[in-house]
Coordinates of N, CA and C in Angstrom, one line a residue:
M1 N 95.9 127.5 98.6 CA 96.7 127.0 99.5 C 96.2 127.6 101.0
D2 N 95.7 128.9 101.1 CA 95.3 129.3 102.4 C 94.4 128.5 103.0
E3 N 93.4 127.9 102.3 CA 92.5 126.9 102.8 C 93.2 125.7 103.4
L4 N 94.1 125.3 102.6 CA 94.9 124.0 103.2 C 95.4 124.3 104.6
I5 N 96.3 125.4 104.7 CA 97.0 126.0 105.8 C 95.9 126.2 106.9
D6 N 94.7 126.6 106.6 CA 93.7 126.8 107.6 C 93.3 125.4 108.2
R7 N 93.3 124.6 107.4 CA 93.1 123.3 108.0 C 94.0 122.7 109.0
W8 N 95.2 123.3 108.6 CA 96.4 122.6 109.4 C 96.3 123.5 110.8
R9 N 96.1 124.7 110.8 CA 95.9 125.5 112.0 C 94.6 124.9 112.9
D10 N 93.6 124.5 112.1 CA 92.3 123.9 112.8 C 92.8 122.8 113.7
A11 N 93.6 122.0 112.7 CA 93.8 120.6 113.4 C 94.8 120.9 114.6
T12 N 96.0 121.6 114.5 CA 96.8 121.7 115.5 C 96.2 122.3 116.8
R13 N 95.3 123.3 116.7 CA 94.6 124.1 117.8 C 93.7 122.8 118.3
A14 N 93.0 122.0 117.6 CA 92.1 121.0 118.2 C 92.9 120.1 119.2
A15 N 94.2 119.9 118.8 CA 95.0 119.0 119.3 C 95.8 119.5 120.4
G16 N 95.7 120.8 120.7 CA 96.4 121.5 121.9 C 97.4 122.3 121.4
A17 N 97.8 122.7 120.3 CA 99.1 123.4 120.4 C 98.9 124.7 121.1
T18 N 99.9 125.1 121.8 CA 99.9 126.4 122.4 C 101.0 127.5 121.8
D19 N 101.8 127.1 120.6 CA 102.9 128.1 120.2 C 102.5 128.4 118.7
P20 N 101.7 129.6 118.7 CA 101.2 129.9 117.3 C 102.5 130.0 116.2
A21 N 103.6 130.5 116.6 CA 104.7 130.7 115.8 C 105.1 129.2 115.3
G22 N 105.5 128.6 116.4 CA 105.5 127.0 116.1 C 104.8 126.2 115.1
V23 N 103.4 126.7 115.1 CA 102.4 126.2 114.2 C 102.8 126.5 112.7
E24 N 103.2 127.9 112.5 CA 103.4 128.5 111.3 C 104.6 127.9 111.0
R25 N 105.5 127.7 111.8 CA 107.0 127.2 111.2 C 106.9 125.8 110.7
A26 N 105.9 124.9 111.3 CA 105.7 123.4 111.1 C 105.0 123.6 109.8
V27 N 104.0 124.3 109.7 CA 103.2 124.0 108.0 C 104.1 124.6 107.0
A28 N 104.9 125.5 107.2 CA 105.7 126.0 106.2 C 106.8 125.0 105.8
R29 N 107.4 124.0 107.0 CA 108.3 123.2 106.5 C 107.5 121.8 105.8
L30 N 106.4 121.7 106.3 CA 105.7 120.6 105.9 C 105.4 120.6 104.2
L31 N 104.7 122.0 104.2 CA 104.7 122.2 102.4 C 105.6 122.2 101.6
A32 N 106.8 122.6 102.2 CA 107.9 122.8 101.5 C 108.4 121.2 101.1
G33 N 108.1 120.2 102.0 CA 108.4 119.0 101.8 C 107.5 118.6 100.5
W34 N 106.1 118.6 100.8 CA 105.2 118.3 99.8 C 105.4 118.9 98.3
R35 N 106.0 119.9 98.4 CA 106.3 120.6 96.9 C 107.6 120.1 96.3
E36 N 108.5 119.2 96.9 CA 109.6 119.0 96.6 C 109.5 118.6 95.1
P37 N 110.7 118.9 94.2 CA 110.2 118.8 92.8 C 110.7 117.2 92.3
H38 N 110.9 116.3 93.1 CA 111.2 115.1 92.7 C 109.8 114.0 92.9
R39 N 108.8 114.9 93.6 CA 107.6 114.3 93.7 C 106.8 114.5 92.5
H40 N 106.1 113.4 92.3 CA 104.8 113.4 91.2 C 103.6 112.7 91.6
Y41 N 103.6 111.8 92.6 CA 102.2 111.4 93.1 C 102.3 111.9 94.7
H42 N 103.2 111.9 95.4 CA 103.4 112.2 96.7 C 103.5 113.8 97.0
T43 N 102.4 114.5 96.5 CA 102.5 115.9 96.3 C 101.3 116.3 97.1
V44 N 101.2 117.7 97.0 CA 100.2 118.3 97.9 C 98.6 118.0 97.4
T45 N 98.5 117.5 96.1 CA 97.2 117.0 95.7 C 97.0 115.7 96.6
H46 N 97.9 114.6 96.9 CA 97.9 113.5 97.6 C 97.5 114.0 99.1
L47 N 98.1 114.9 99.5 CA 97.7 115.4 100.9 C 96.6 115.9 101.1
R48 N 95.9 116.6 100.0 CA 94.5 117.1 100.1 C 93.6 116.0 100.1
A49 N 94.0 115.1 99.1 CA 93.1 114.0 98.8 C 92.8 113.1 100.2
V50 N 94.0 113.0 100.9 CA 93.9 112.1 102.2 C 93.2 112.9 103.3
L51 N 93.3 114.0 103.3 CA 92.5 115.1 104.3 C 91.1 114.8 104.0
D52 N 90.9 115.1 102.7 CA 89.4 114.9 102.3 C 88.5 113.7 103.0
V53 N 89.3 112.5 102.7 CA 88.8 111.3 103.2 C 88.6 111.4 104.7
V54 N 89.9 111.9 105.4 CA 89.6 112.0 106.9 C 88.5 112.8 107.3
D55 N 88.2 113.9 106.6 CA 87.1 114.6 107.1 C 85.9 114.0 106.9
A56 N 85.9 113.2 105.5 CA 84.6 112.6 105.4 C 84.1 111.6 106.4
Y57 N 85.2 111.0 106.8 CA 84.7 109.8 107.9 C 85.3 110.1 109.4
A58 N 85.6 111.5 109.5 CA 86.1 112.0 111.0 C 85.2 111.2 112.1
G59 N 83.9 111.0 111.7 CA 83.2 110.4 112.9 C 83.5 109.2 113.5
S60 N 84.2 108.3 112.8 CA 84.8 107.0 113.0 C 85.9 107.0 114.0
A61 N 86.5 108.2 114.1 CA 87.8 108.1 114.9 C 87.7 108.6 116.2
R62 N 88.6 108.3 117.2 CA 88.6 108.8 118.5 C 89.2 110.2 118.6
R63 N 90.3 110.3 117.8 CA 90.8 111.8 117.8 C 91.1 112.1 116.5
P64 N 89.9 112.7 115.7 CA 90.3 113.1 114.1 C 91.5 114.1 114.0
D65 N 91.6 114.9 115.2 CA 92.6 116.0 115.0 C 94.0 115.4 114.8
L66 N 94.3 114.4 115.6 CA 95.6 113.8 115.5 C 95.6 112.9 114.1
V67 N 94.5 112.4 113.8 CA 94.6 111.7 112.2 C 94.9 112.7 111.2
R68 N 94.4 114.0 111.1 CA 94.7 114.8 110.3 C 96.1 115.3 110.3
L69 N 96.5 115.6 111.5 CA 98.0 115.9 111.6 C 98.9 114.7 111.2
A70 N 98.6 113.7 111.3 CA 99.3 112.3 110.8 C 99.1 112.4 109.4
A71 N 98.0 112.8 108.7 CA 98.0 112.9 107.3 C 99.0 113.8 106.7
W72 N 99.1 114.9 107.4 CA 100.1 116.2 107.0 C 101.5 115.4 107.1
C73 N 101.6 114.6 108.1 CA 103.1 114.2 108.3 C 103.5 113.1 107.4
H74 N 102.4 112.2 107.2 CA 102.8 110.9 106.8 C 103.7 110.8 105.8
D75 N 104.0 111.6 104.5 CA 104.9 111.6 103.6 C 105.8 112.9 103.8
A76 N 105.7 113.5 104.9 CA 106.7 114.5 105.0 C 108.1 114.5 104.5
V77 N 108.5 113.2 104.8 CA 109.9 112.9 104.3 C 109.8 111.7 103.1
Y78 N 110.0 112.2 102.0 CA 109.8 111.3 101.0 C 111.1 111.2 100.0
D79 N 111.8 110.1 100.0 CA 113.1 109.9 99.4 C 113.1 108.7 98.5
P80 N 112.7 108.6 97.2 CA 112.2 107.2 96.5 C 113.5 106.5 96.6
R81 N 114.7 106.7 96.9 CA 116.2 106.1 97.2 C 116.4 105.6 98.5
A82 N 115.4 105.9 99.4 CA 115.4 105.4 100.6 C 114.9 103.7 100.8
G83 N 115.2 103.1 101.5 CA 114.8 101.6 101.6 C 114.0 101.1 102.8
G84 N 113.4 100.3 102.6 CA 112.5 99.8 103.8 C 111.3 101.0 104.2
D85 N 111.4 101.2 105.6 CA 110.3 102.0 106.3 C 111.2 103.1 106.5
A86 N 112.3 103.6 105.8 CA 113.0 104.6 106.2 C 112.3 106.2 106.1
N87 N 111.5 106.2 105.1 CA 110.8 107.5 104.9 C 109.9 107.5 105.8
E88 N 109.0 106.7 106.4 CA 107.9 106.6 107.5 C 108.7 106.9 108.8
R89 N 109.8 106.4 109.1 CA 110.4 106.5 110.3 C 110.9 108.1 110.4
A90 N 111.5 108.4 109.3 CA 112.1 109.9 109.0 C 110.6 111.0 109.3
S91 N 109.6 110.6 108.5 CA 108.6 111.5 108.7 C 108.1 111.5 110.2
A92 N 107.8 110.3 110.9 CA 107.5 110.2 112.4 C 108.5 111.3 113.1
E93 N 109.6 111.2 113.0 CA 110.7 111.8 113.6 C 110.5 113.2 113.4
L94 N 110.4 113.8 112.3 CA 110.0 115.2 111.8 C 108.9 115.6 112.4
A95 N 107.7 114.8 112.2 CA 106.5 115.1 113.0 C 106.5 115.4 114.6
G96 N 107.4 114.6 115.2 CA 107.7 114.7 116.6 C 108.3 116.1 116.9
E97 N 109.3 116.5 115.8 CA 110.0 117.5 116.5 C 109.3 118.9 116.1
L98 N 108.3 119.0 114.9 CA 107.6 120.1 114.5 C 106.5 120.2 115.6
L99 N 105.9 119.2 115.9 CA 104.6 119.4 116.9 C 105.0 119.7 118.2
T100 N 106.1 119.0 118.8 CA 106.5 119.4 120.1 C 106.9 120.9 120.0
A101 N 107.5 121.5 119.1 CA 108.0 122.9 119.1 C 106.8 123.8 118.7
A102 N 105.5 123.1 118.2 CA 104.3 123.9 118.2 C 103.6 123.9 119.5
G103 N 104.2 123.2 120.5 CA 103.5 123.2 121.7 C 102.4 122.2 122.2
L104 N 102.3 121.1 121.3 CA 101.4 120.3 121.5 C 101.5 119.2 122.6
P105 N 101.0 118.9 123.4 CA 101.1 117.8 124.5 C 101.6 116.4 123.9
T106 N 102.6 116.1 124.8 CA 103.3 114.9 124.7 C 102.5 113.8 124.2
D107 N 101.3 113.4 124.8 CA 100.7 112.3 124.4 C 100.0 112.3 123.0
A108 N 99.6 113.7 122.5 CA 99.2 114.1 121.1 C 100.3 113.8 120.2
V109 N 101.6 114.3 120.6 CA 102.8 114.2 119.7 C 103.0 112.5 119.6
T110 N 102.9 111.7 120.7 CA 103.2 110.3 120.4 C 102.2 109.6 119.6
G111 N 100.9 110.0 119.8 CA 99.9 109.5 118.8 C 100.1 109.7 117.6
V112 N 100.5 111.0 117.0 CA 100.7 111.5 115.6 C 101.9 110.4 115.1
R113 N 102.8 110.3 115.8 CA 104.1 109.4 115.3 C 103.7 108.1 115.3
R114 N 102.9 107.5 116.3 CA 102.4 106.0 115.8 C 101.6 106.0 114.7
L115 N 100.8 107.1 114.6 CA 100.0 106.7 113.1 C 100.8 107.0 112.0
V116 N 101.8 107.9 111.8 CA 102.6 107.9 110.8 C 103.3 106.7 110.5
L117 N 103.8 106.1 111.6 CA 104.5 104.7 111.4 C 103.6 103.6 110.8
L118 N 102.4 103.8 110.8 CA 101.5 102.4 110.6 C 101.3 102.7 109.0
T119 N 101.7 103.9 108.3 CA 101.5 104.0 107.1 C 102.7 103.2 106.1
A120 N 103.6 102.7 106.8 CA 104.6 102.0 106.3 C 104.2 100.5 105.6
G121 N 103.2 99.9 106.5 CA 102.5 98.5 106.1 C 101.2 98.6 106.0
H122 N 100.6 99.6 106.5 CA 99.1 99.8 106.7 C 98.4 98.5 107.3
A123 N 99.1 98.0 108.2 CA 98.5 96.9 108.9 C 98.2 97.6 110.5
V124 N 96.6 97.5 110.5 CA 96.0 98.1 111.6 C 95.4 97.0 112.4
G125 N 95.5 97.2 113.8 CA 94.8 96.4 114.7 C 93.4 96.7 114.8
P126 N 92.5 95.4 115.3 CA 91.1 95.7 115.3 C 90.5 96.6 116.0
D127 N 91.2 97.4 117.0 CA 90.6 98.3 118.0 C 91.6 99.5 117.8
D128 N 91.6 100.1 116.6 CA 92.5 101.2 116.4 C 91.7 102.2 115.2
P129 N 90.7 102.6 115.5 CA 89.8 103.5 114.5 C 90.6 104.6 113.9
D130 N 91.7 105.3 114.8 CA 92.4 106.3 114.2 C 93.2 106.0 113.0
G131 N 94.1 104.7 113.5 CA 94.8 104.0 112.5 C 93.8 103.8 111.3
T132 N 92.8 103.2 111.3 CA 91.9 102.6 110.4 C 91.6 103.8 109.5
L133 N 91.3 104.9 110.1 CA 91.0 105.9 109.1 C 92.0 106.6 108.4
L134 N 93.2 106.6 109.1 CA 94.5 107.2 108.4 C 94.7 106.0 106.9
C135 N 94.8 104.8 107.5 CA 95.3 104.0 106.5 C 94.2 104.0 105.3
D136 N 93.0 103.9 105.6 CA 92.1 104.1 104.5 C 92.1 105.2 103.6
A137 N 92.3 106.3 104.3 CA 92.4 107.6 103.4 C 93.4 107.5 102.6
D138 N 94.7 106.8 103.1 CA 95.9 106.8 102.4 C 95.9 105.9 101.1
L139 N 95.2 104.9 101.1 CA 95.2 104.0 100.1 C 93.8 104.1 99.4
A140 N 93.3 105.2 99.3 CA 92.1 105.6 99.0 C 92.0 105.5 97.3
V141 N 93.3 106.1 96.8 CA 93.7 106.2 95.5 C 93.6 104.8 94.9
L142 N 93.8 103.7 95.3 CA 93.8 102.4 94.8 C 92.3 102.1 94.2
A143 N 91.4 102.8 94.9 CA 89.9 102.4 94.2 C 89.5 103.7 93.3
A144 N 90.5 104.4 92.8 CA 90.1 105.2 91.8 C 89.8 104.7 90.5
P145 N 88.9 105.2 89.7 CA 88.6 104.7 88.4 C 89.9 104.5 87.5
P146 N 89.6 103.5 86.5 CA 91.0 102.9 86.1 C 91.7 103.8 85.5
A147 N 91.3 104.8 84.8 CA 92.3 105.8 84.2 C 92.9 106.6 85.1
D148 N 92.2 107.0 86.1 CA 92.8 107.8 87.4 C 93.8 106.9 88.0
Y149 N 93.6 105.8 88.3 CA 94.6 104.7 88.9 C 95.7 104.8 88.0
D150 N 95.8 104.7 86.7 CA 96.8 104.6 85.8 C 97.7 105.7 85.7
R151 N 97.1 106.8 86.0 CA 98.1 108.1 86.1 C 98.7 108.0 87.4
Y152 N 98.1 107.4 88.5 CA 98.6 107.3 89.7 C 99.9 106.4 89.5
A153 N 99.6 105.3 88.9 CA 100.8 104.3 88.9 C 101.9 105.0 88.1
A154 N 101.6 105.7 87.0 CA 102.6 106.3 86.0 C 103.4 107.2 86.9
A155 N 102.7 108.2 87.7 CA 103.4 109.2 88.8 C 104.3 108.5 89.9
V156 N 104.0 107.3 90.1 CA 105.0 106.6 91.0 C 106.0 106.1 90.3
R157 N 106.1 105.6 88.9 CA 107.1 105.4 88.3 C 108.0 106.5 87.9
R158 N 107.4 107.6 87.9 CA 108.2 108.7 87.6 C 109.0 109.0 88.8
E159 N 108.5 108.8 89.9 CA 109.3 109.0 91.4 C 110.6 108.3 91.4
Y160 N 110.3 107.0 90.6 CA 111.4 105.8 90.6 C 112.0 105.9 89.2
A161 N 112.3 107.2 88.5 CA 112.8 107.1 87.2 C 114.2 106.5 87.4
H162 N 115.0 106.6 88.6 CA 116.3 106.0 88.6 C 116.6 104.7 88.8
V163 N 115.3 103.9 88.8 CA 115.4 102.7 89.0 C 115.4 101.9 87.6
P164 N 116.2 101.2 87.2 CA 115.8 100.3 86.0 C 114.7 99.5 85.8
D165 N 114.2 99.4 84.6 CA 112.9 99.0 84.7 C 112.7 97.4 85.3
P166 N 113.7 96.6 85.0 CA 113.5 95.2 85.5 C 113.4 95.2 87.2
D167 N 114.0 96.0 87.6 CA 114.1 96.1 89.3 C 112.8 96.8 89.6
F168 N 112.6 97.9 89.0 CA 111.2 98.6 89.4 C 109.8 97.6 89.1
R169 N 109.9 96.9 88.3 CA 108.7 95.9 88.0 C 108.9 95.0 89.2
A170 N 110.0 94.4 89.5 CA 109.9 93.5 90.7 C 109.6 94.2 92.0
G171 N 110.0 95.1 92.3 CA 110.0 96.0 93.5 C 108.5 96.4 93.7
R172 N 107.9 96.9 92.4 CA 106.4 97.5 92.3 C 105.6 96.2 92.6
A173 N 105.8 95.0 91.9 CA 105.2 93.8 92.0 C 105.0 93.3 93.4
A174 N 106.2 93.4 94.1 CA 106.4 93.0 95.4 C 105.3 94.0 96.3
V175 N 105.1 95.2 96.3 CA 104.5 96.1 96.7 C 102.9 95.7 96.7
L176 N 102.7 95.4 95.4 CA 101.2 95.2 95.3 C 100.7 94.0 95.7
T177 N 101.7 92.9 95.7 CA 101.3 91.9 96.1 C 101.0 91.8 97.7
G178 N 102.0 92.6 98.3 CA 101.7 92.8 99.8 C 100.5 93.4 100.2
L179 N 99.9 94.4 99.3 CA 98.8 95.0 99.3 C 97.5 93.9 99.2
L180 N 97.6 93.1 98.3 CA 96.8 92.3 97.8 C 96.3 91.1 98.8
A181 N 97.5 91.0 99.7 CA 97.5 89.9 100.7 C 96.9 90.4 101.9
L182 N 96.9 91.6 102.3 CA 95.9 92.4 103.5 C 94.8 91.7 103.4
P183 N 94.1 91.4 104.5 CA 92.8 90.9 104.5 C 91.7 91.7 104.1
A184 N 92.1 93.0 104.3 CA 91.2 94.2 103.8 C 91.9 95.5 103.5
L185 N 91.8 95.9 102.4 CA 92.4 97.0 102.0 C 91.9 98.3 102.8
Y186 N 90.6 98.1 102.9 CA 89.8 99.1 103.7 C 89.0 98.5 104.8
R187 N 89.2 99.4 106.0 CA 88.5 98.5 107.1 C 87.2 99.4 107.8
L188 N 86.9 100.5 107.1 CA 85.5 101.2 107.6 C 84.7 100.6 106.8
P189 N 83.5 100.4 107.3 CA 82.4 99.9 106.5 C 81.9 100.5 105.3
E190 N 81.9 101.6 105.0 CA 81.4 102.1 103.8 C 82.4 102.0 102.6
P191 N 83.9 102.6 103.1 CA 84.9 102.4 102.0 C 85.2 100.9 101.8
H192 N 85.0 100.3 102.7 CA 85.1 98.6 102.3 C 84.2 98.3 101.2
T193 N 82.9 98.5 101.5 CA 81.8 98.0 100.6 C 82.2 98.7 99.3
R194 N 82.6 100.2 99.2 CA 82.3 100.9 97.9 C 83.8 100.7 97.2
W195 N 84.8 100.6 97.9 CA 86.1 100.8 97.3 C 86.9 99.3 97.1
E196 N 86.6 98.5 98.0 CA 87.5 97.3 97.9 C 87.4 96.4 96.7
P197 N 86.3 96.3 96.1 CA 86.2 95.3 94.9 C 87.3 96.2 93.7
R198 N 86.9 97.6 93.5 CA 87.5 98.3 92.5 C 89.0 98.3 92.8
A199 N 89.6 98.6 94.1 CA 90.7 98.7 94.3 C 91.6 97.1 94.2
R200 N 91.0 96.4 94.4 CA 91.7 95.0 94.1 C 91.6 94.6 92.6
A201 N 90.6 95.3 91.8 CA 90.7 95.1 90.5 C 91.8 95.9 90.0
N202 N 91.8 97.1 90.4 CA 93.0 98.0 89.6 C 94.6 97.2 90.2
L203 N 94.7 96.7 91.4 CA 96.0 96.2 92.0 C 96.1 94.8 91.2
T204 N 95.2 94.0 90.7 CA 95.7 92.8 90.0 C 95.7 93.2 88.5
R205 N 95.2 94.4 87.9 CA 95.3 94.8 86.9 C 96.8 95.1 86.5
E206 N 97.1 96.3 87.4 CA 98.6 96.5 87.4 C 99.5 95.4 87.5
L207 N 99.3 94.6 88.4 CA 100.2 93.5 88.7 C 100.4 92.5 87.6
A208 N 99.4 92.3 86.6 CA 99.5 91.6 85.5 C 100.3 92.2 84.5
T209 N 100.1 93.6 84.5 CA 101.2 94.3 83.5 C 102.5 94.2 83.9
L210 N 102.8 94.2 85.2 CA 104.3 94.2 85.7 C 104.9 92.7 85.3
R211 N 104.1 91.4 85.3 CA 104.7 90.5 85.2 C 104.6 89.9 83.6

């Protein structure tokens, strides 16, 4: 965990944070969220996986420091009972509060908030390398080997244990259909080549089981 906290400190420093105490309060609050007991997929493991992809392709971004901070914040609020993009909006709001208190410049805070909101639909414009990197990293799990993908899908189902099976199947199918309808799940050249076919195969396979 110390290594993960160091990554947070490095990113906030690169983004211009001026309040060390605020930086420490922010990471404590974020980690508390990522460790909430109702999370089964949206955990610290997911956070670390997203950060690893961001680091691997950081050279594609204009502000990789902001992408790293957005990765930390993108599921900071995660309530499976919330509807629509409520979690993403709440996470962006929390990011703004924490990063402002950590002394980040206003433009950096605004940039992180914008990136967090993109994870609601993963629709990124053609001239948005930072958004592309974050969304590719967030969706990397879709290209996991089939057994790992199945564990991911099962963990998501556990997060929605309160939803009756017919309703979950309908809702999950709508999510998968929306992802499959994207022109590309991955926009960075290497992830697109390496991951796109397997991700679409996984999504199609899960969708068939839901129907």
